[in-house]
Coordinates of C-alpha atoms and ligand atoms in Angstrom, one line a residue:
M445 CA 126.8 -34.3 -122.4
K446 CA 124.8 -31.1 -122.0
K447 CA 122.3 -31.9 -124.6
L448 CA 122.0 -35.4 -123.0
A449 CA 121.5 -33.7 -119.6
I450 CA 118.7 -31.6 -120.9
G451 CA 117.0 -34.7 -122.3
Y452 CA 117.4 -36.6 -119.1
G453 CA 116.2 -33.6 -117.2
A454 CA 113.0 -33.4 -119.3
L455 CA 112.5 -37.1 -118.8
T456 CA 113.0 -36.9 -115.1
G457 CA 110.7 -33.8 -114.9
A458 CA 108.1 -35.9 -116.7
L459 CA 108.5 -38.9 -114.4
L460 CA 108.3 -36.8 -111.3
T461 CA 105.5 -34.4 -112.4
A462 CA 103.0 -37.0 -113.4
P463 CA 102.8 -38.6 -109.9
L464 CA 103.0 -35.1 -108.4
I465 CA 99.8 -34.0 -110.3
A466 CA 98.1 -37.3 -109.4
L467 CA 98.9 -37.0 -105.8
L468 CA 97.6 -33.4 -105.7
F469 CA 94.4 -34.6 -107.3
L470 CA 94.0 -37.4 -104.7
A471 CA 94.7 -34.9 -101.9
R472 CA 92.1 -32.6 -103.2
E473 CA 89.4 -35.4 -103.3
L474 CA 90.6 -36.7 -99.9
A475 CA 91.0 -33.5 -98.0
E476 CA 89.6 -30.7 -100.1
L477 CA 93.0 -29.2 -100.7
P478 CA 93.6 -27.0 -103.7
F479 CA 94.5 -28.5 -107.1
P480 CA 97.3 -26.3 -108.3
P481 CA 96.9 -27.1 -112.1
Y482 CA 93.4 -25.6 -112.0
D483 CA 94.4 -22.8 -109.8
L484 CA 97.3 -21.8 -112.1
F485 CA 95.0 -22.0 -115.2
D486 CA 92.3 -20.0 -113.5
W487 CA 94.8 -17.5 -112.3
M488 CA 96.2 -17.1 -115.8
A489 CA 92.6 -16.6 -117.2
R490 CA 92.1 -13.9 -114.6
V491 CA 95.4 -11.9 -115.1
L492 CA 95.8 -12.2 -118.9
P493 CA 94.2 -9.4 -120.8
G494 CA 90.5 -10.0 -121.3
A495 CA 90.7 -9.8 -125.1
L496 CA 93.3 -12.6 -125.1
V497 CA 91.2 -14.8 -122.9
T498 CA 88.1 -14.2 -124.9
F499 CA 90.1 -15.0 -128.1
G500 CA 91.3 -18.2 -126.6
I501 CA 87.8 -19.2 -125.5
D502 CA 86.4 -18.3 -128.9
R503 CA 89.0 -20.4 -130.7
M504 CA 88.3 -23.3 -128.4
V505 CA 84.6 -23.0 -129.0
D506 CA 85.2 -22.9 -132.8
T507 CA 87.3 -26.0 -132.6
L508 CA 84.8 -27.9 -130.5
T509 CA 82.0 -26.8 -132.9
L510 CA 84.0 -27.9 -135.9
L511 CA 84.5 -31.3 -134.2
G512 CA 80.8 -31.5 -133.8
V513 CA 80.8 -31.8 -130.0
S514 CA 78.5 -29.9 -127.6
V515 CA 80.3 -26.8 -126.4
A516 CA 78.4 -26.7 -123.2
D517 CA 79.5 -30.2 -122.1
T518 CA 83.0 -30.2 -123.5
A519 CA 84.5 -26.7 -123.0
K520 CA 85.2 -27.2 -119.3
T521 CA 86.6 -30.7 -119.9
A522 CA 89.0 -29.3 -122.6
E523 CA 90.0 -26.5 -120.2
K524 CA 90.7 -28.9 -117.4
L525 CA 92.8 -31.1 -119.7
A526 CA 94.7 -28.1 -120.9
A527 CA 95.3 -27.1 -117.2
V528 CA 96.8 -30.5 -116.3
I529 CA 98.9 -30.6 -119.5
L530 CA 100.2 -27.1 -118.8
M531 CA 101.4 -28.0 -115.4
F532 CA 102.9 -31.3 -116.7
L533 CA 104.8 -29.4 -119.4
M534 CA 106.0 -26.9 -116.8
G535 CA 107.4 -29.8 -114.8
V536 CA 109.1 -31.2 -117.8
A537 CA 110.7 -27.8 -118.5
G538 CA 111.6 -27.4 -114.9
G539 CA 113.5 -30.7 -114.9
A540 CA 115.3 -29.8 -118.1
V541 CA 116.4 -26.5 -116.8
F542 CA 117.6 -28.0 -113.5
F543 CA 119.7 -30.6 -115.2
A544 CA 121.0 -28.1 -117.7
V545 CA 122.0 -25.6 -115.1
F546 CA 124.1 -28.1 -113.1
A547 CA 125.5 -29.9 -116.1
L548 CA 126.7 -26.6 -117.6
R549 CA 128.3 -25.7 -114.3
R550 CA 129.7 -29.2 -113.9
A551 CA 128.5 -29.0 -110.4
R552 CA 126.8 -31.7 -108.3
P553 CA 123.6 -30.3 -106.8
D554 CA 123.4 -30.5 -103.0
I555 CA 120.2 -30.9 -101.1
A556 CA 119.8 -27.1 -101.0
G557 CA 119.9 -27.0 -104.8
G558 CA 117.0 -29.4 -104.9
L559 CA 115.0 -27.6 -102.3
I560 CA 115.6 -24.2 -103.9
A561 CA 114.3 -25.6 -107.2
G562 CA 111.3 -27.0 -105.3
A563 CA 110.7 -23.6 -103.6
M564 CA 111.0 -21.7 -106.8
A565 CA 108.0 -23.7 -108.1
G566 CA 106.2 -24.1 -104.9
L567 CA 106.2 -20.5 -103.5
P568 CA 104.6 -18.8 -106.6
M569 CA 102.2 -21.8 -106.9
A570 CA 101.1 -21.4 -103.2
A571 CA 100.6 -17.6 -103.7
I572 CA 98.4 -18.3 -106.8
S573 CA 96.4 -21.0 -105.0
V574 CA 95.8 -18.6 -102.0
A575 CA 94.7 -15.8 -104.4
I576 CA 92.4 -18.1 -106.4
E577 CA 90.9 -20.1 -103.5
G578 CA 90.1 -16.9 -101.6
S579 CA 88.4 -17.7 -98.3
T580 CA 87.1 -21.1 -99.4
I581 CA 90.2 -23.0 -98.0
N582 CA 92.4 -22.0 -95.1
P583 CA 95.3 -20.0 -96.6
L584 CA 97.9 -21.4 -94.2
L585 CA 96.9 -24.9 -95.1
V586 CA 97.1 -24.1 -98.8
I587 CA 100.7 -22.6 -98.4
L588 CA 102.0 -25.4 -96.2
W589 CA 100.6 -28.2 -98.4
T590 CA 101.6 -26.6 -101.7
V591 CA 105.2 -25.7 -100.6
A592 CA 105.8 -29.1 -99.0
V593 CA 104.7 -31.0 -102.1
F594 CA 106.9 -28.9 -104.5
L595 CA 109.9 -29.1 -102.1
A596 CA 109.5 -32.9 -102.3
W597 CA 109.5 -32.6 -106.0
G598 CA 112.7 -30.5 -106.0
W599 CA 114.4 -32.9 -103.6
A600 CA 113.5 -35.9 -105.9
L601 CA 114.8 -34.0 -108.9
R602 CA 118.2 -33.6 -107.2
E603 CA 118.3 -37.2 -106.2
A604 CA 117.6 -38.2 -109.8
Y605 CA 120.3 -35.9 -111.1
L606 CA 122.9 -37.6 -108.9
R607 CA 122.0 -41.0 -110.2
V608 CA 121.4 -40.1 -113.8
I609 CA 124.3 -37.7 -114.6
P610 CA 127.7 -39.2 -113.9
A611 CA 130.0 -37.2 -111.7
P612 CA 132.7 -35.2 -113.6
S613 CA 135.4 -37.7 -112.5
E614 CA 133.5 -40.5 -114.3
H615 CA 133.8 -38.7 -117.6
H616 CA 135.1 -40.9 -120.3
P617 CA 136.7 -40.0 -123.6
E618 CA 134.3 -39.5 -126.6
G619 CA 132.8 -42.7 -127.7
A620 CA 133.5 -44.7 -124.5
Q621 CA 130.6 -46.0 -122.6
P622 CA 130.2 -44.3 -119.2
A623 CA 130.3 -46.9 -116.5
S624 CA 127.1 -45.6 -115.1
T625 CA 124.9 -46.2 -118.2
I626 CA 123.6 -49.5 -116.9
G627 CA 122.9 -48.1 -113.5
R628 CA 121.2 -45.1 -115.0
R629 CA 119.0 -47.2 -117.1
Q630 CA 118.0 -49.4 -114.2
F631 CA 117.3 -46.3 -112.1
L632 CA 115.1 -44.7 -114.8
V633 CA 113.2 -47.9 -115.2
R634 CA 112.6 -48.1 -111.5
V635 CA 111.5 -44.5 -111.3
G636 CA 109.3 -44.9 -114.3
T637 CA 107.6 -47.9 -112.7
A638 CA 107.1 -46.1 -109.4
T639 CA 105.7 -43.1 -111.4
A640 CA 103.3 -45.2 -113.3
V641 CA 102.1 -47.0 -110.1
I642 CA 101.6 -43.8 -108.1
T643 CA 100.0 -41.9 -111.0
V644 CA 97.5 -44.7 -111.8
A645 CA 96.7 -45.5 -108.2
S646 CA 96.3 -41.9 -107.1
T647 CA 94.2 -41.0 -110.1
G648 CA 92.1 -44.1 -109.7
L649 CA 91.4 -43.5 -106.0
G650 CA 90.9 -39.8 -106.6
T651 CA 88.4 -40.6 -109.3
L652 CA 86.5 -42.9 -106.9
L653 CA 86.3 -40.2 -104.3
A654 CA 85.7 -37.4 -106.7
G655 CA 82.8 -35.1 -105.9
R656 CA 82.5 -36.4 -102.3
A657 CA 82.3 -32.9 -100.8
R658 CA 79.9 -31.9 -103.5
R659 CA 77.6 -34.8 -102.9
E660 CA 77.4 -34.0 -99.2
I661 CA 76.4 -30.4 -99.9
E662 CA 73.9 -31.6 -102.5
T663 CA 72.3 -34.0 -100.0
A664 CA 72.1 -31.2 -97.4
A665 CA 70.7 -28.8 -100.0
S666 CA 68.0 -31.3 -101.0
S667 CA 66.9 -31.7 -97.4
M668 CA 66.2 -28.0 -97.5
A669 CA 64.2 -28.5 -100.6
H670 CA 60.9 -29.3 -99.0
Q671 CA 60.9 -25.9 -97.5
T672 CA 61.2 -24.3 -100.9
V673 CA 58.5 -24.1 -103.4
S674 CA 55.3 -26.0 -103.1
T675 CA 54.3 -26.5 -106.6
D676 CA 56.1 -28.1 -109.5
P677 CA 56.4 -25.4 -112.1
R678 CA 56.1 -27.9 -114.9
L679 CA 52.5 -28.8 -113.8
S680 CA 51.3 -25.3 -114.1
F681 CA 52.8 -23.7 -117.2
P682 CA 50.9 -20.5 -117.7
N683 CA 50.8 -20.9 -121.5
A684 CA 49.6 -24.6 -121.4
G685 CA 46.4 -23.6 -123.3
D686 CA 48.2 -22.1 -126.3
P687 CA 47.2 -24.3 -129.3
L688 CA 50.3 -23.5 -131.3
M689 CA 52.5 -26.6 -131.3
P690 CA 56.2 -25.9 -131.9
A691 CA 57.7 -27.3 -135.1
P692 CA 59.2 -30.7 -134.4
G693 CA 62.9 -30.2 -133.5
T694 CA 62.4 -26.9 -131.7
R695 CA 64.3 -26.8 -128.4
P696 CA 62.2 -27.4 -125.3
E697 CA 60.3 -24.3 -124.2
Y698 CA 61.3 -25.0 -120.6
T699 CA 64.9 -26.2 -120.5
P700 CA 65.5 -29.4 -118.5
L701 CA 67.7 -28.4 -115.6
K702 CA 70.5 -30.7 -116.5
D703 CA 70.7 -29.0 -119.9
H704 CA 70.7 -25.4 -118.7
Y705 CA 73.9 -23.8 -120.0
K706 CA 76.7 -23.2 -117.6
V707 CA 79.3 -20.4 -117.5
F708 CA 81.8 -19.8 -114.7
I709 CA 85.2 -18.3 -114.5
R710 CA 87.0 -21.1 -112.7
S711 CA 87.8 -24.6 -113.9
E712 CA 85.3 -26.0 -111.5
P713 CA 82.0 -24.8 -110.0
T714 CA 82.2 -23.3 -106.6
V715 CA 80.9 -25.5 -103.8
I716 CA 79.4 -23.5 -100.9
D717 CA 78.1 -25.2 -97.7
G718 CA 74.6 -23.8 -97.5
S719 CA 74.1 -24.6 -93.8
A720 CA 77.1 -22.6 -92.8
W721 CA 76.5 -19.8 -95.3
T722 CA 75.2 -16.4 -94.3
L723 CA 74.8 -13.3 -96.4
P724 CA 76.1 -10.0 -94.9
I725 CA 74.6 -6.9 -96.3
S726 CA 76.5 -3.9 -95.0
G727 CA 78.2 -0.6 -95.9
E728 CA 76.0 2.4 -96.5
V729 CA 73.0 1.1 -94.6
D730 CA 71.4 2.1 -91.3
N731 CA 70.6 -1.5 -90.5
P732 CA 73.3 -4.0 -91.5
V733 CA 72.2 -7.6 -91.5
S734 CA 73.5 -11.0 -92.0
M735 CA 70.9 -13.4 -93.4
T736 CA 70.7 -17.2 -93.6
I737 CA 69.0 -18.9 -96.5
D738 CA 66.0 -19.6 -94.3
D739 CA 65.8 -15.8 -93.5
L740 CA 65.5 -15.1 -97.2
R741 CA 63.0 -17.8 -97.7
N742 CA 60.8 -17.2 -94.7
N743 CA 60.9 -13.4 -94.2
Y744 CA 60.1 -12.4 -97.8
E745 CA 57.2 -13.2 -100.0
P746 CA 58.7 -15.8 -102.5
R747 CA 58.6 -14.6 -106.1
D748 CA 58.4 -17.1 -108.9
Q749 CA 59.4 -16.0 -112.4
F750 CA 60.0 -17.9 -115.6
V751 CA 63.4 -16.5 -116.8
T752 CA 65.4 -16.9 -120.0
L753 CA 69.1 -16.4 -119.2
S754 CA 71.7 -15.8 -121.9
C755 CA 75.4 -15.2 -122.1
I756 CA 76.9 -12.2 -123.8
S757 CA 79.7 -14.3 -125.2
G758 CA 77.4 -16.4 -127.3
R759 CA 77.4 -15.9 -131.1
I760 CA 74.2 -15.7 -133.2
G761 CA 72.3 -19.0 -132.7
T762 CA 74.3 -19.9 -129.6
D763 CA 73.5 -22.7 -127.1
L764 CA 74.3 -20.3 -124.2
I765 CA 70.7 -19.5 -123.5
S766 CA 68.2 -21.4 -121.4
T767 CA 64.9 -21.1 -119.6
T768 CA 63.7 -22.2 -116.2
M769 CA 61.7 -21.0 -113.2
W770 CA 63.5 -18.8 -110.7
T771 CA 62.3 -18.3 -107.1
G772 CA 63.6 -15.7 -104.7
A773 CA 63.2 -12.7 -102.4
G774 CA 62.5 -9.3 -104.0
L775 CA 65.6 -7.1 -103.6
Q776 CA 63.4 -4.0 -103.1
D777 CA 61.9 -5.7 -100.0
I778 CA 65.3 -6.7 -98.7
L779 CA 66.7 -3.2 -99.2
A780 CA 63.7 -1.7 -97.4
D781 CA 64.8 -3.7 -94.4
V782 CA 68.5 -2.7 -94.4
S783 CA 67.6 0.9 -95.3
P784 CA 70.4 2.4 -97.5
T785 CA 71.8 5.7 -96.4
E786 CA 71.6 8.9 -98.4
K787 CA 74.9 8.3 -99.9
A788 CA 74.1 4.8 -101.1
Q789 CA 74.3 4.4 -104.9
Y790 CA 75.2 0.8 -105.8
L791 CA 75.3 -2.7 -104.6
F792 CA 78.7 -4.3 -104.8
I793 CA 78.2 -8.1 -104.9
R794 CA 81.0 -10.6 -104.2
S795 CA 80.9 -14.3 -105.0
G796 CA 82.6 -17.3 -103.6
D797 CA 84.7 -17.8 -106.8
G798 CA 86.2 -14.3 -106.8
F799 CA 83.6 -13.0 -109.2
Y800 CA 82.0 -9.5 -108.5
E801 CA 79.6 -7.1 -110.0
T802 CA 78.0 -3.7 -109.3
V803 CA 74.2 -3.1 -109.5
D804 CA 72.8 0.4 -109.6
L805 CA 70.2 1.0 -106.8
D806 CA 68.2 3.1 -109.3
L807 CA 67.8 0.0 -111.4
I808 CA 66.6 -2.0 -108.4
A809 CA 64.2 0.8 -107.5
S810 CA 62.8 0.7 -111.1
D811 CA 62.1 -3.0 -111.2
S812 CA 60.4 -4.9 -108.5
R813 CA 61.1 -8.2 -110.3
I814 CA 64.8 -8.0 -109.4
M815 CA 65.5 -10.8 -106.8
L816 CA 68.0 -12.7 -104.9
A817 CA 67.1 -16.2 -106.1
Y818 CA 67.5 -19.3 -104.0
A819 CA 65.5 -21.8 -106.1
W820 CA 65.5 -23.0 -109.7
D821 CA 62.7 -25.2 -111.1
G822 CA 61.2 -25.4 -107.6
N823 CA 64.4 -26.6 -105.8
P824 CA 67.5 -25.1 -104.3
I825 CA 69.7 -23.7 -107.0
P826 CA 72.0 -26.4 -108.3
I827 CA 75.7 -26.1 -107.2
D828 CA 76.8 -25.4 -110.8
H829 CA 74.2 -22.6 -111.1
G830 CA 75.2 -20.7 -107.9
F831 CA 73.9 -22.5 -104.8
P832 CA 72.9 -21.1 -102.4
L833 CA 72.1 -17.6 -103.8
R834 CA 72.3 -15.6 -107.1
I835 CA 70.8 -12.4 -108.3
W836 CA 68.3 -12.0 -111.2
L837 CA 68.3 -8.8 -113.3
P838 CA 65.7 -8.8 -116.1
D839 CA 66.9 -7.7 -119.5
R840 CA 70.7 -8.2 -118.7
Y841 CA 73.1 -10.8 -119.9
G842 CA 74.4 -13.3 -117.4
M843 CA 77.7 -11.6 -116.9
K844 CA 76.0 -8.9 -114.7
Q845 CA 74.3 -11.5 -112.5
P846 CA 76.6 -13.1 -109.8
K847 CA 76.1 -16.7 -108.7
W848 CA 77.4 -18.1 -105.4
I849 CA 76.8 -14.7 -103.7
T850 CA 78.8 -14.4 -100.4
E851 CA 78.6 -10.7 -99.6
I852 CA 76.7 -7.6 -100.5
S853 CA 78.0 -4.1 -99.8
V854 CA 75.9 -1.0 -100.3
V855 CA 78.3 1.6 -101.6
E856 CA 78.6 5.2 -102.8
D857 CA 81.1 4.6 -105.6
Y858 CA 80.8 2.6 -108.8
R859 CA 83.3 -0.2 -109.6
D860 CA 83.5 -2.2 -112.8
G861 CA 82.5 -5.8 -112.4
Y862 CA 84.6 -8.8 -113.2
W863 CA 83.8 -9.0 -116.9
V864 CA 83.5 -5.2 -117.4
E865 CA 87.0 -4.9 -116.2
R866 CA 87.9 -7.3 -118.9
G867 CA 86.5 -5.2 -121.6
W868 CA 82.8 -6.3 -121.8
D869 CA 79.8 -3.9 -121.8
K870 CA 79.0 -2.0 -118.6
V871 CA 75.3 -2.4 -119.0
A872 CA 75.1 -5.7 -120.9
R873 CA 71.5 -5.3 -122.0
V874 CA 70.3 -8.3 -123.9
N875 CA 70.3 -7.9 -127.7
T876 CA 67.2 -9.0 -129.4
T877 CA 67.7 -12.1 -131.3
S878 CA 66.0 -14.9 -133.2
V879 CA 67.1 -18.4 -134.0
I880 CA 66.0 -21.1 -136.4
D881 CA 66.1 -24.5 -134.4
T882 CA 64.7 -26.7 -137.0
V883 CA 63.6 -27.1 -140.6
A884 CA 61.6 -30.2 -139.9
Q885 CA 61.9 -32.1 -143.2
D886 CA 60.7 -35.3 -141.5
A887 CA 57.5 -33.6 -140.4
V888 CA 56.3 -32.5 -143.9
Y889 CA 52.5 -32.6 -144.1
E890 CA 49.7 -31.9 -146.6
S891 CA 47.2 -29.0 -146.0
E892 CA 44.7 -27.7 -148.5
G893 CA 46.5 -29.3 -151.3
R894 CA 49.9 -27.9 -150.3
T895 CA 52.9 -29.6 -148.8
L896 CA 54.2 -27.7 -145.9
V897 CA 57.5 -28.0 -143.9
P898 CA 57.4 -26.8 -140.3
V899 CA 60.2 -24.4 -139.5
G900 CA 60.6 -23.2 -135.9
G901 CA 62.8 -21.7 -133.2
I902 CA 63.0 -19.0 -130.6
A903 CA 63.1 -15.3 -130.4
F904 CA 64.2 -13.4 -127.3
A905 CA 64.3 -9.7 -126.4
G906 CA 65.3 -9.8 -122.7
A907 CA 62.3 -8.2 -120.8
R908 CA 61.1 -6.3 -123.8
G909 CA 58.9 -9.0 -125.4
I910 CA 58.5 -10.1 -129.0
S911 CA 55.8 -8.8 -131.3
K912 CA 56.8 -10.4 -134.6
V913 CA 59.0 -13.0 -136.1
E914 CA 59.6 -13.3 -139.9
V915 CA 61.2 -16.0 -142.0
R916 CA 62.7 -15.6 -145.4
V917 CA 63.7 -18.4 -147.7
D918 CA 66.4 -18.0 -150.5
D919 CA 66.3 -14.2 -150.2
G920 CA 62.6 -14.1 -151.1
P921 CA 60.1 -12.0 -149.2
W922 CA 59.9 -11.9 -145.4
R923 CA 56.9 -14.0 -144.2
E924 CA 55.4 -13.7 -140.8
A925 CA 55.7 -16.7 -138.4
R926 CA 53.2 -17.7 -135.8
L927 CA 54.1 -17.0 -132.1
R928 CA 53.4 -19.2 -129.1
S929 CA 52.6 -17.2 -126.0
P930 CA 55.7 -17.3 -123.8
L931 CA 56.0 -18.7 -120.3
S932 CA 56.5 -15.1 -119.1
E933 CA 57.4 -11.6 -120.3
T934 CA 61.0 -12.4 -119.5
T935 CA 61.4 -15.7 -121.5
W936 CA 62.0 -16.5 -125.1
V937 CA 59.1 -16.8 -127.5
L938 CA 58.7 -20.0 -129.6
W939 CA 57.7 -19.4 -133.2
R940 CA 56.7 -21.5 -136.1
Y941 CA 56.4 -21.0 -139.8
D942 CA 55.1 -23.6 -142.2
W943 CA 56.8 -23.2 -145.5
P944 CA 55.4 -24.5 -148.8
F945 CA 57.7 -27.3 -149.7
E946 CA 60.1 -27.0 -152.7
A947 CA 62.7 -29.7 -153.3
G948 CA 66.3 -28.6 -153.3
Q949 CA 68.9 -26.8 -151.3
H950 CA 67.5 -23.7 -149.4
K951 CA 68.6 -21.0 -147.2
F952 CA 66.3 -20.0 -144.3
E953 CA 66.7 -16.7 -142.4
V954 CA 64.9 -15.3 -139.4
R955 CA 64.4 -11.9 -137.8
C956 CA 62.1 -10.5 -135.1
A957 CA 60.8 -7.3 -133.6
E958 CA 60.4 -6.3 -129.9
A959 CA 56.9 -5.8 -128.4
D960 CA 57.0 -2.1 -129.2
G961 CA 58.0 -2.8 -132.8
V962 CA 61.7 -2.1 -132.6
P963 CA 63.4 -4.5 -135.0
Q964 CA 66.3 -6.7 -134.0
I965 CA 69.6 -5.4 -135.2
E966 CA 70.4 -7.2 -138.5
T967 CA 73.9 -5.9 -138.8
E968 CA 76.4 -8.7 -138.2
R969 CA 78.6 -7.9 -135.1
G970 CA 80.7 -10.1 -133.0
N971 CA 80.1 -10.9 -129.3
R972 CA 82.6 -8.5 -127.8
P973 CA 82.0 -6.1 -126.1
S974 CA 78.2 -5.8 -126.2
G975 CA 76.9 -9.2 -127.4
A976 CA 76.5 -10.5 -130.9
T977 CA 73.9 -9.1 -133.4
G978 CA 72.9 -10.3 -136.8
I979 CA 70.6 -12.7 -138.6
H980 CA 70.6 -16.4 -138.0
E981 CA 70.4 -18.6 -141.0
K982 CA 70.1 -22.3 -141.6
H983 CA 70.8 -24.2 -144.8
A984 CA 68.8 -27.3 -145.6
K985 CA 68.5 -29.8 -148.5
L986 CA 64.9 -30.9 -148.9
Ligands
MTE568 N1 80.0 -16.0 -109.3 C1 79.9 -16.0 -110.6 N2 78.7 -15.6 -111.1 C2 78.5 -15.7 -112.4 C3 79.5 -16.1 -113.3 C4 80.8 -16.6 -112.7 O1 81.7 -17.0 -113.4 N3 80.9 -16.5 -111.4 N4 79.4 -16.1 -114.7 C5 78.3 -15.2 -115.2 C6 78.0 -15.5 -116.5 S1 79.1 -14.8 -117.7 C7 76.8 -16.1 -117.0 S2 76.4 -16.1 -118.6 C8 75.9 -16.6 -116.0 C9 75.7 -18.1 -116.3 O2 74.8 -18.7 -115.4 P1 74.5 -20.2 -115.4 O3 75.9 -20.9 -115.4 O4 73.7 -20.6 -114.3 O5 73.8 -20.5 -116.8 O6 76.4 -16.5 -114.7 C10 77.0 -15.3 -114.4 N5 77.3 -15.3 -112.9
MO569 MO1 78.2 -15.2 -119.7

């Protein structure tokens, strides 16, 4: 009977947890309530050791890459699926444990038993949601809703137990059919049907509503757009006159916004209502302020900058690198207005998703390009990329550059940022890297009696510029590639090398040097803690 009870408990857990998750999803889309599966998953990612989380992410990226799917598009989907499955399995386990406990004790659970089980799940879950959602949702609402929902789950678990597990008096000698078998079967079929209906209906309705809040904010943001940048950056590329055409198959020099890579710590991007948002800058300052997005736009000379941003977790040849035009207010100008005190040493920046970083005031003083950016590609920064405000630091990996900024404190003491606390580099200066995008076998052409294959890609050295790119085929001599002038001194450089065609299987390698001649590090090194180094290679059969 005990084994049977565990089995029925697991089944009941499954039948109750599926509609629970679906209802939580619907509630989130209807009323912007928290979605515990994501919160639990995000919380685990936050509290587990950084090395373990990175390991997990890397294995997932490897798997996705092996499956041949785009990491950028699929990683978050896989993560969300994992979050939902995790909560479902916890519900299955919870049901099994509940049934096992009472079957072992040969006790009938009373209402309190069910509610206690619900509270044991609901209270920690509520605490986790409050911790993760931070100030974005009213904590009292989060607690009430989460606890209520899980209490209902516990209550239903107990009701199911009473119907599924026969009372001890009904026990029959081995082999005899318990009288309740038929009733139990009918009950489970009924619960199963109700489960299916609720799960499908809630998921369907939730999907229909999905992204409602987000769309409202997007509409509001785009109505601000006309105040942003006057010219379309794509109409005025500064290097438009450069005659060097990239090899066919080279990535776009200016990344279409929808293709810009995305990295964020939570399962979903953080949605901030730009019209209600203000940025407090306080702490070690003589003149604390609170700025609206219009203050930042109107009171400071807008700075446009073509920027290549990259992620420290990318391996050699990664997709986690993109280029667009950033517009914002110079941080030196803003600091001049708030006037830091003698003691001030750092900015401590907090974000709406719980992310944080420290920026050295000396760094800001040394580089007038550092800005608080409110526009990308001439429009308000997209929600996924940090609407309404993010910082830009030239020459640093993305991990040092908070999106969705909600608060800036000027402080005396240094504090490690979110990823630094999890074992990544304190400075996170971009490693110089070069990548082969294409060996354009379909674009082979004749020139001066020779057959040439265009080979091309990018090279990037943060804000240090690129002076040279070299290509080597089959371990032969390094040959210099031609460089296209970049969009700015802080973007990648497109290069091209036309290789004399030889049929067969070949290995192509690339390396580069910074503007002052410092070569890229050729030694192969993994991404953690300071970003990957090594030579990118591509194999092609011609
Ligand atoms: N608030 C916040 N800012 C953040 C992050 C984040 O998770 N939360 N991720 C950082 C990392 S690791 C990178 S690589 C860049 C990515 O910016 P993007 O998604 O706009 O490309 O944002 C950085 N800023
Ligand atoms: Mo990153």
